[in-house]
Coordinates of C-alpha atoms in Angstrom, one line a residue:
M14 CA 22.4 -35.0 -61.8
T15 CA 24.3 -32.2 -63.4
T16 CA 28.2 -32.8 -63.4
P17 CA 30.1 -30.3 -65.4
G18 CA 33.8 -30.9 -65.6
H19 CA 36.3 -29.3 -63.2
N20 CA 37.1 -26.4 -65.4
Q21 CA 33.8 -25.7 -66.7
T22 CA 31.7 -22.5 -65.6
K23 CA 29.6 -23.4 -62.7
I24 CA 25.8 -23.0 -62.9
R25 CA 24.6 -19.7 -61.6
V26 CA 21.8 -19.9 -59.1
G27 CA 19.8 -18.0 -56.7
I28 CA 18.4 -19.7 -53.6
D29 CA 15.5 -18.4 -51.5
F30 CA 15.6 -20.7 -48.4
G31 CA 12.4 -19.8 -46.7
T32 CA 10.6 -20.4 -43.4
T33 CA 7.6 -22.0 -45.4
N34 CA 8.8 -22.6 -48.9
S35 CA 12.2 -22.8 -50.7
V36 CA 13.0 -22.0 -54.3
V37 CA 16.0 -22.4 -56.6
V38 CA 16.3 -20.4 -59.8
I39 CA 19.0 -20.7 -62.5
A40 CA 20.4 -17.9 -64.6
D41 CA 21.9 -18.6 -68.1
E42 CA 24.7 -16.7 -69.7
N43 CA 22.1 -14.5 -71.5
G44 CA 20.6 -13.3 -68.3
N45 CA 17.4 -15.5 -68.6
T46 CA 16.1 -17.2 -65.6
H47 CA 14.1 -20.1 -65.0
P48 CA 13.0 -21.9 -61.6
A49 CA 14.2 -25.3 -60.9
R50 CA 11.5 -27.8 -60.8
F51 CA 11.3 -30.3 -57.8
V52 CA 10.2 -33.8 -58.5
F53 CA 8.5 -35.6 -55.7
T54 CA 7.7 -39.4 -55.1
D55 CA 4.3 -39.2 -56.5
H56 CA 5.6 -37.6 -59.8
A57 CA 4.2 -34.2 -58.7
T58 CA 6.4 -31.4 -59.7
S59 CA 6.6 -27.8 -58.5
E60 CA 8.6 -24.6 -58.5
T61 CA 8.5 -24.4 -54.8
C62 CA 9.3 -26.9 -52.1
R63 CA 7.9 -26.8 -48.7
T64 CA 10.7 -26.3 -46.1
L65 CA 10.1 -29.6 -44.3
L66 CA 12.5 -32.3 -43.4
C67 CA 11.4 -35.8 -42.2
L68 CA 13.9 -38.1 -40.6
W69 CA 13.6 -41.8 -39.7
M70 CA 15.9 -44.7 -39.0
D71 CA 16.0 -47.6 -41.5
Q72 CA 17.8 -50.9 -41.9
D73 CA 20.7 -50.9 -44.4
G74 CA 22.1 -54.4 -44.3
R75 CA 23.2 -55.0 -40.8
R76 CA 23.4 -51.3 -39.7
R77 CA 20.7 -48.8 -39.0
V78 CA 21.0 -45.5 -40.9
M79 CA 19.1 -42.2 -40.8
K80 CA 17.1 -41.4 -43.9
D81 CA 15.2 -38.3 -44.9
A82 CA 12.6 -36.8 -47.2
I83 CA 11.8 -33.2 -47.8
G84 CA 8.7 -31.1 -48.9
L85 CA 5.7 -33.1 -49.9
D86 CA 7.5 -36.4 -49.5
A87 CA 8.4 -35.4 -45.8
I88 CA 4.6 -35.0 -45.1
E89 CA 3.9 -38.4 -46.6
A90 CA 6.8 -40.0 -44.8
Y91 CA 5.7 -38.6 -41.5
L92 CA 2.1 -39.5 -41.8
D93 CA 3.1 -43.1 -42.7
D94 CA 4.8 -43.7 -39.4
P95 CA 4.6 -40.5 -37.0
T96 CA 5.7 -42.5 -33.9
E97 CA 8.9 -43.5 -35.6
S98 CA 9.9 -40.4 -37.5
R99 CA 10.7 -36.6 -36.7
L100 CA 9.2 -33.9 -38.8
I101 CA 11.4 -30.6 -38.8
M102 CA 9.7 -27.5 -39.6
S103 CA 10.4 -23.8 -39.9
M104 CA 14.3 -24.4 -39.5
K105 CA 15.0 -20.9 -40.7
T106 CA 13.1 -19.4 -37.6
Y107 CA 15.8 -20.7 -35.3
L108 CA 18.8 -19.4 -37.1
A109 CA 19.2 -16.2 -35.1
Q110 CA 18.2 -17.9 -31.7
G111 CA 21.2 -18.5 -29.6
S112 CA 19.3 -20.7 -27.3
F113 CA 18.9 -23.3 -30.1
R114 CA 22.1 -24.9 -30.8
E115 CA 21.4 -28.6 -31.2
T116 CA 18.6 -31.3 -30.8
R117 CA 18.7 -35.0 -30.3
V118 CA 17.3 -37.0 -33.4
F119 CA 16.9 -40.5 -32.3
S120 CA 20.4 -41.5 -30.9
N121 CA 22.0 -38.6 -32.8
V122 CA 22.9 -35.1 -31.7
M123 CA 22.4 -32.7 -34.6
T124 CA 23.1 -29.0 -34.8
L125 CA 20.7 -26.8 -36.6
E126 CA 23.3 -26.2 -39.2
A127 CA 23.4 -30.1 -39.9
L128 CA 19.6 -30.2 -40.1
I129 CA 19.5 -27.3 -42.7
A130 CA 22.3 -28.7 -44.6
R131 CA 20.5 -32.2 -44.9
F132 CA 17.5 -30.2 -46.2
L133 CA 19.6 -28.3 -48.7
T134 CA 21.3 -31.5 -50.0
S135 CA 18.0 -33.0 -50.8
L136 CA 16.6 -29.8 -52.2
M137 CA 19.3 -29.6 -54.8
D138 CA 19.1 -33.3 -55.6
K139 CA 15.3 -33.0 -56.3
A140 CA 16.3 -30.1 -58.5
G141 CA 18.8 -32.3 -60.4
L142 CA 21.8 -30.1 -59.3
N143 CA 24.9 -30.9 -57.1
P144 CA 25.8 -28.1 -54.7
S145 CA 29.5 -28.4 -55.7
D146 CA 28.6 -27.6 -59.3
V147 CA 26.9 -24.4 -58.7
S148 CA 27.8 -20.8 -57.7
A149 CA 25.1 -19.5 -55.5
T150 CA 23.8 -16.3 -54.0
I151 CA 21.5 -16.8 -51.1
G152 CA 18.9 -14.5 -49.6
R153 CA 18.7 -13.5 -45.9
P154 CA 16.0 -11.4 -44.3
V155 CA 16.8 -7.9 -43.1
R156 CA 15.7 -9.0 -39.6
F157 CA 15.6 -12.6 -38.6
A158 CA 12.6 -14.0 -36.8
G159 CA 12.3 -14.1 -32.9
E160 CA 12.0 -11.7 -30.0
L161 CA 15.7 -12.0 -29.3
A162 CA 17.1 -12.6 -32.6
D163 CA 20.8 -12.1 -33.1
D164 CA 21.1 -11.1 -36.9
S165 CA 24.9 -11.6 -37.0
L166 CA 24.4 -15.1 -35.6
G167 CA 21.7 -15.8 -38.1
V168 CA 23.9 -14.9 -41.0
A169 CA 26.8 -16.8 -39.7
R170 CA 24.8 -20.1 -39.2
L171 CA 23.0 -19.7 -42.5
R172 CA 26.4 -19.5 -44.2
E173 CA 27.8 -22.5 -42.2
S174 CA 24.7 -24.5 -43.2
F175 CA 25.3 -24.0 -46.9
L176 CA 29.0 -24.8 -46.7
E177 CA 28.2 -28.1 -44.8
A178 CA 25.8 -28.9 -47.6
G179 CA 28.7 -28.6 -50.0
F180 CA 28.1 -25.1 -51.5
P181 CA 31.4 -23.4 -52.2
E182 CA 31.6 -19.8 -50.9
P183 CA 28.0 -18.9 -50.9
N184 CA 27.1 -15.3 -51.5
I185 CA 24.6 -13.8 -49.1
V186 CA 22.5 -10.8 -49.8
L187 CA 19.2 -9.2 -48.4
E188 CA 16.2 -10.9 -49.8
P189 CA 14.4 -7.7 -50.6
E190 CA 17.4 -6.7 -52.7
G191 CA 16.9 -10.0 -54.8
A192 CA 13.3 -9.0 -55.4
G193 CA 14.5 -5.5 -56.4
W194 CA 16.7 -7.0 -58.9
R195 CA 13.9 -9.0 -60.5
F196 CA 11.8 -5.9 -60.5
M197 CA 14.5 -4.0 -62.1
Q198 CA 14.2 -6.0 -65.4
R199 CA 11.0 -4.0 -66.1
L200 CA 12.7 -0.6 -65.8
D201 CA 14.1 1.2 -68.8
R202 CA 15.0 4.5 -66.8
P203 CA 16.3 5.3 -63.4
A204 CA 13.9 4.9 -60.5
T205 CA 13.9 4.9 -56.7
V206 CA 12.0 1.8 -55.6
L207 CA 10.6 0.4 -52.5
V208 CA 10.6 -3.3 -52.2
G209 CA 8.4 -5.2 -49.7
D210 CA 9.3 -9.0 -49.3
F211 CA 6.8 -10.9 -47.3
G212 CA 7.8 -14.4 -46.2
G213 CA 6.5 -16.9 -43.8
G214 CA 8.2 -15.6 -40.7
T215 CA 9.6 -12.1 -41.6
S216 CA 8.7 -9.1 -43.6
D217 CA 11.5 -6.9 -45.2
F218 CA 11.6 -3.5 -46.8
S219 CA 14.4 -2.0 -48.8
I220 CA 14.6 1.3 -50.7
M221 CA 16.9 1.1 -53.8
R222 CA 18.0 3.3 -56.6
F223 CA 18.1 1.5 -59.9
D224 CA 19.8 2.8 -63.0
P225 CA 19.7 0.3 -65.7
Q226 CA 22.4 2.0 -67.6
A227 CA 24.9 2.7 -65.0
T228 CA 28.0 0.8 -64.1
Q229 CA 26.6 0.2 -60.6
R230 CA 23.0 -0.4 -61.5
V231 CA 21.8 -0.8 -57.9
T232 CA 22.3 1.4 -54.8
T233 CA 20.6 0.5 -51.5
L234 CA 19.5 3.6 -49.6
G235 CA 17.9 2.1 -46.6
H236 CA 16.2 -1.2 -45.2
S237 CA 14.2 -2.4 -42.3
G238 CA 12.4 -5.6 -41.3
V239 CA 10.2 -7.2 -38.8
G240 CA 9.8 -10.8 -37.6
I241 CA 6.1 -11.2 -38.6
A242 CA 4.6 -12.1 -41.8
G243 CA 2.2 -15.0 -43.1
D244 CA 2.5 -17.3 -40.1
Q245 CA 1.5 -14.5 -37.6
F246 CA -1.7 -13.9 -39.7
D247 CA -2.5 -17.7 -39.5
Y248 CA -1.9 -17.4 -35.7
R249 CA -4.5 -14.7 -35.4
I250 CA -7.1 -17.0 -37.2
I251 CA -6.3 -19.9 -34.9
S252 CA -6.5 -17.8 -31.9
H253 CA -9.8 -16.4 -32.5
A254 CA -11.6 -19.1 -34.6
V255 CA -10.1 -22.4 -33.6
A256 CA -8.6 -22.2 -30.1
P257 CA -11.9 -21.5 -28.3
A258 CA -13.3 -24.7 -29.9
L259 CA -10.4 -26.7 -28.4
G260 CA -10.9 -25.4 -24.8
R261 CA -8.7 -22.3 -24.6
D262 CA -11.3 -20.5 -22.5
A263 CA -12.1 -23.5 -20.2
T264 CA -11.3 -23.7 -16.5
Y265 CA -10.4 -26.7 -14.4
R266 CA -10.0 -27.6 -10.5
V267 CA -7.2 -29.1 -8.6
M268 CA -8.3 -31.0 -5.5
G269 CA -11.7 -29.3 -5.7
G270 CA -10.3 -25.8 -5.2
Q271 CA -10.9 -22.7 -7.1
P272 CA -11.3 -22.7 -11.0
L273 CA -8.0 -22.2 -12.8
P274 CA -7.4 -21.2 -16.4
V275 CA -6.3 -24.0 -18.7
P276 CA -2.5 -23.7 -19.4
A277 CA -2.1 -20.9 -22.1
E278 CA 1.1 -22.5 -23.4
W279 CA -0.8 -25.2 -25.0
F280 CA -2.8 -22.7 -27.3
A281 CA 0.4 -20.7 -27.9
S282 CA 2.0 -23.8 -29.4
L283 CA -1.3 -24.6 -31.3
G284 CA -1.0 -21.3 -33.1
R285 CA 2.5 -21.7 -34.0
W286 CA 2.5 -24.6 -36.6
H287 CA 6.1 -25.5 -36.2
R288 CA 5.6 -26.1 -32.4
L289 CA 2.5 -28.3 -32.8
S290 CA 4.4 -31.4 -33.4
L291 CA 6.5 -30.8 -30.3
M292 CA 3.4 -31.1 -28.1
R293 CA 3.2 -34.8 -29.0
T294 CA 5.1 -36.0 -25.9
P295 CA 3.8 -38.5 -23.4
Q296 CA 4.0 -35.8 -20.6
T297 CA 2.0 -33.1 -22.5
L298 CA -0.6 -35.6 -23.6
R299 CA -1.0 -36.9 -20.0
D300 CA -1.4 -33.2 -18.8
I301 CA -4.1 -32.6 -21.2
A302 CA -5.9 -35.7 -20.3
D303 CA -5.6 -34.9 -16.5
V304 CA -6.9 -31.3 -17.0
A305 CA -9.9 -32.5 -19.1
K306 CA -11.0 -34.7 -16.1
T307 CA -12.1 -31.7 -14.0
S308 CA -12.5 -29.1 -16.8
S309 CA -15.6 -27.0 -17.4
E310 CA -15.3 -28.1 -21.1
P311 CA -13.7 -31.6 -21.0
E312 CA -14.9 -32.6 -24.6
K313 CA -13.2 -29.6 -26.2
L314 CA -10.0 -30.5 -24.4
R315 CA -10.3 -34.1 -25.5
N316 CA -10.7 -32.8 -29.1
L317 CA -7.5 -31.0 -28.5
L318 CA -5.9 -34.2 -27.4
R319 CA -7.1 -36.1 -30.3
L320 CA -5.9 -33.4 -32.7
I321 CA -2.3 -33.7 -31.4
E322 CA -2.3 -37.5 -31.0
D323 CA -3.6 -38.0 -34.5
Q324 CA -1.1 -35.5 -36.0
E325 CA -3.9 -33.4 -37.6
G326 CA -1.8 -30.3 -37.6
Q327 CA -1.1 -30.2 -41.3
N328 CA -4.9 -30.4 -42.1
L329 CA -5.8 -27.9 -39.6
Y330 CA -3.2 -25.3 -41.1
R331 CA -4.4 -26.1 -44.5
A332 CA -7.8 -25.2 -43.6
V333 CA -6.6 -21.9 -41.9
G334 CA -4.5 -21.1 -44.9
Q335 CA -7.5 -21.6 -47.3
A336 CA -9.6 -19.2 -45.1
K337 CA -6.8 -16.6 -45.2
S338 CA -6.5 -17.0 -48.9
D339 CA -10.3 -16.6 -49.4
L340 CA -10.4 -13.4 -47.5
S341 CA -8.0 -11.8 -50.0
R342 CA -10.5 -12.3 -52.7
Q343 CA -14.0 -12.0 -50.9
D344 CA -15.7 -10.2 -48.1
S345 CA -16.2 -13.4 -45.9
T346 CA -15.6 -17.2 -45.8
V347 CA -16.3 -20.2 -43.7
L348 CA -13.5 -21.9 -41.9
R349 CA -14.2 -25.6 -42.0
F350 CA -12.3 -28.3 -40.2
I351 CA -13.6 -31.7 -39.0
H352 CA -11.7 -34.4 -37.0
R353 CA -13.6 -37.1 -35.3
D354 CA -16.0 -35.2 -32.9
L355 CA -14.5 -31.7 -33.5
K356 CA -16.5 -29.9 -36.1
I357 CA -15.6 -26.2 -36.7
E358 CA -17.7 -24.1 -39.1
E359 CA -16.7 -20.5 -38.2
T360 CA -17.9 -17.7 -40.6
I361 CA -15.0 -15.1 -40.7
T362 CA -15.5 -11.7 -42.3
R363 CA -12.7 -9.6 -43.8
A364 CA -13.5 -6.9 -41.2
D365 CA -13.1 -9.5 -38.4
F366 CA -9.8 -10.7 -40.0
E367 CA -8.4 -7.2 -40.3
S368 CA -9.3 -6.3 -36.7
W369 CA -7.4 -9.4 -35.5
I370 CA -4.3 -8.5 -37.5
A371 CA -4.4 -4.7 -36.7
P372 CA -1.4 -4.8 -34.3
D373 CA 0.5 -6.7 -37.0
L374 CA -0.4 -4.1 -39.5
S375 CA 0.8 -1.3 -37.2
R376 CA 4.2 -3.0 -36.8
L377 CA 4.4 -3.5 -40.7
D378 CA 3.7 0.2 -41.1
D379 CA 6.3 1.2 -38.5
A380 CA 8.9 -0.9 -40.5
I381 CA 8.0 0.8 -43.7
E382 CA 8.4 4.2 -42.0
D383 CA 11.7 3.1 -40.5
A384 CA 13.1 2.4 -43.9
M385 CA 11.9 5.8 -45.3
R386 CA 13.4 7.6 -42.3
Q387 CA 16.8 6.2 -43.0
T388 CA 16.9 7.5 -46.6
G389 CA 15.4 11.0 -45.7
L390 CA 13.0 10.6 -48.5
G391 CA 9.3 11.3 -48.6
P392 CA 6.4 9.3 -50.2
N393 CA 6.7 11.4 -53.4
D394 CA 10.3 10.5 -53.8
I395 CA 9.4 6.8 -54.4
D396 CA 8.9 6.2 -58.1
R397 CA 7.6 2.7 -57.7
V398 CA 6.7 0.0 -55.1
F399 CA 7.2 -3.6 -55.7
L400 CA 5.6 -6.2 -53.4
T401 CA 6.3 -9.9 -53.3
G402 CA 5.4 -13.0 -51.2
G403 CA 2.0 -14.4 -50.5
T404 CA 1.1 -11.9 -47.7
S405 CA 1.2 -9.2 -50.2
F406 CA -2.1 -10.4 -51.5
V407 CA -3.8 -9.5 -48.3
P408 CA -5.9 -6.4 -49.1
A409 CA -5.1 -4.6 -45.6
V410 CA -1.4 -5.1 -46.3
R411 CA -1.7 -3.8 -49.9
N412 CA -3.6 -0.8 -48.5
L413 CA -0.7 0.3 -46.3
F414 CA 1.3 0.9 -49.6
D415 CA -1.6 2.3 -51.4
Q416 CA -2.4 5.0 -48.8
R417 CA 1.1 6.0 -48.4
F418 CA 2.3 5.8 -52.0
G419 CA -0.7 5.9 -54.2
A420 CA -2.2 2.7 -55.8
E421 CA -0.9 3.7 -59.2
R422 CA 2.7 3.2 -58.0
V423 CA 2.2 -0.2 -56.3
D424 CA 3.0 -3.3 -58.4
G425 CA 3.6 -7.1 -57.9
G426 CA 4.2 -10.2 -59.8
S427 CA 6.0 -13.6 -59.6
E428 CA 5.1 -13.5 -55.9
F429 CA 6.5 -16.8 -54.9
V430 CA 9.7 -16.9 -57.1
S431 CA 10.7 -13.4 -57.6
V432 CA 13.2 -13.2 -54.7
A433 CA 15.1 -16.3 -56.1
E434 CA 15.0 -14.9 -59.5
G435 CA 16.6 -11.7 -58.5
L436 CA 19.2 -13.7 -56.5
A437 CA 20.0 -15.6 -59.6
L438 CA 20.4 -12.4 -61.6
I439 CA 22.8 -11.0 -58.9
E440 CA 24.8 -14.1 -58.9
R441 CA 25.2 -13.9 -62.8
E442 CA 26.1 -10.2 -62.3
R443 CA 28.8 -11.1 -60.1
H444 CA 30.7 -13.2 -62.6
L445 CA 30.4 -10.9 -65.7
P446 CA 33.7 -9.8 -67.1

């Protein structure tokens, strides 16, 4: 654990707290950056940490205390004892949702800020850092996820989460601006740059003017965002290639009456990975079992039941993620997932996938147009385009920028750590004499 003296300069860090993954990057006094490496129980190390928190009660002498694990350790802890633990996922998704204030975890009522603070404390511990010893710049999306997202609420709760974790006065900036600062290190002359930052839950676009030699090196000209990204693309694959095999299109009867559709909410939750674990309640499991008794496809619904009971969500999403990744490199792939009697081997072509995500691509294109409209600039006024985040690898997403600005102006790099690297550089810049 790093413990500088009271009067020593604090460690400058940038933190990308993401829906799916989180990253911490340290900037030294010379402007060099390096990602913190997180060390997990099995001695695996990584520059990224899955944004997962597992909580459970354990005996500490005569009293029971709540313990936690994060990232890969959270998954292992949850699978060890799923009935006596709680896996918290996609915490960032709820920041701007006024309807989510607190939840009960065992006998404790915990606010969203307290849950995120607990994750952040463990995140820094795994990086070998103490929140009180660092000076941090934190990223935030341009638009928070959710249909009724309150962006000002999201920012306030994000700040409070970091304060509760022990960070003194966190500086919060837009995530694409962080990515832009990272890209600016490549420039040796003034340039107008559009930055596209694709996360798990949001996609953000900023247009910035960079001048490496000016006193004010960065000027933001316009920005926009939309609450869709990588998780939405996963949802499309699950909806088209997985849900039918689990009985989504089945019907059932009540008291011998007319056929009714299977409840749609089960499959909406199935397609949103942070909701799947919430389906493992006695009432929901009973409901699925009851519907299966009179269903036109009872075995498919029993497979859904077993998928939820056996906590196979992580394996399912891993298979879906692999298929999505394959389609970024090849024209077709086979989605394979097996659990007990459920066997899915579904061929998916890139053309299929692109037709499924067409509505999402349209919304992304509208957000890019919105950012351009704010600046009054045309495509020829954009010198460079910098894309970051895993979704930027999807060819149909890249093509949105290639068609609008020309492939020769579109660039990428350090897709999973560039936002945090830029945030660390911003933090260093804030403290220069």
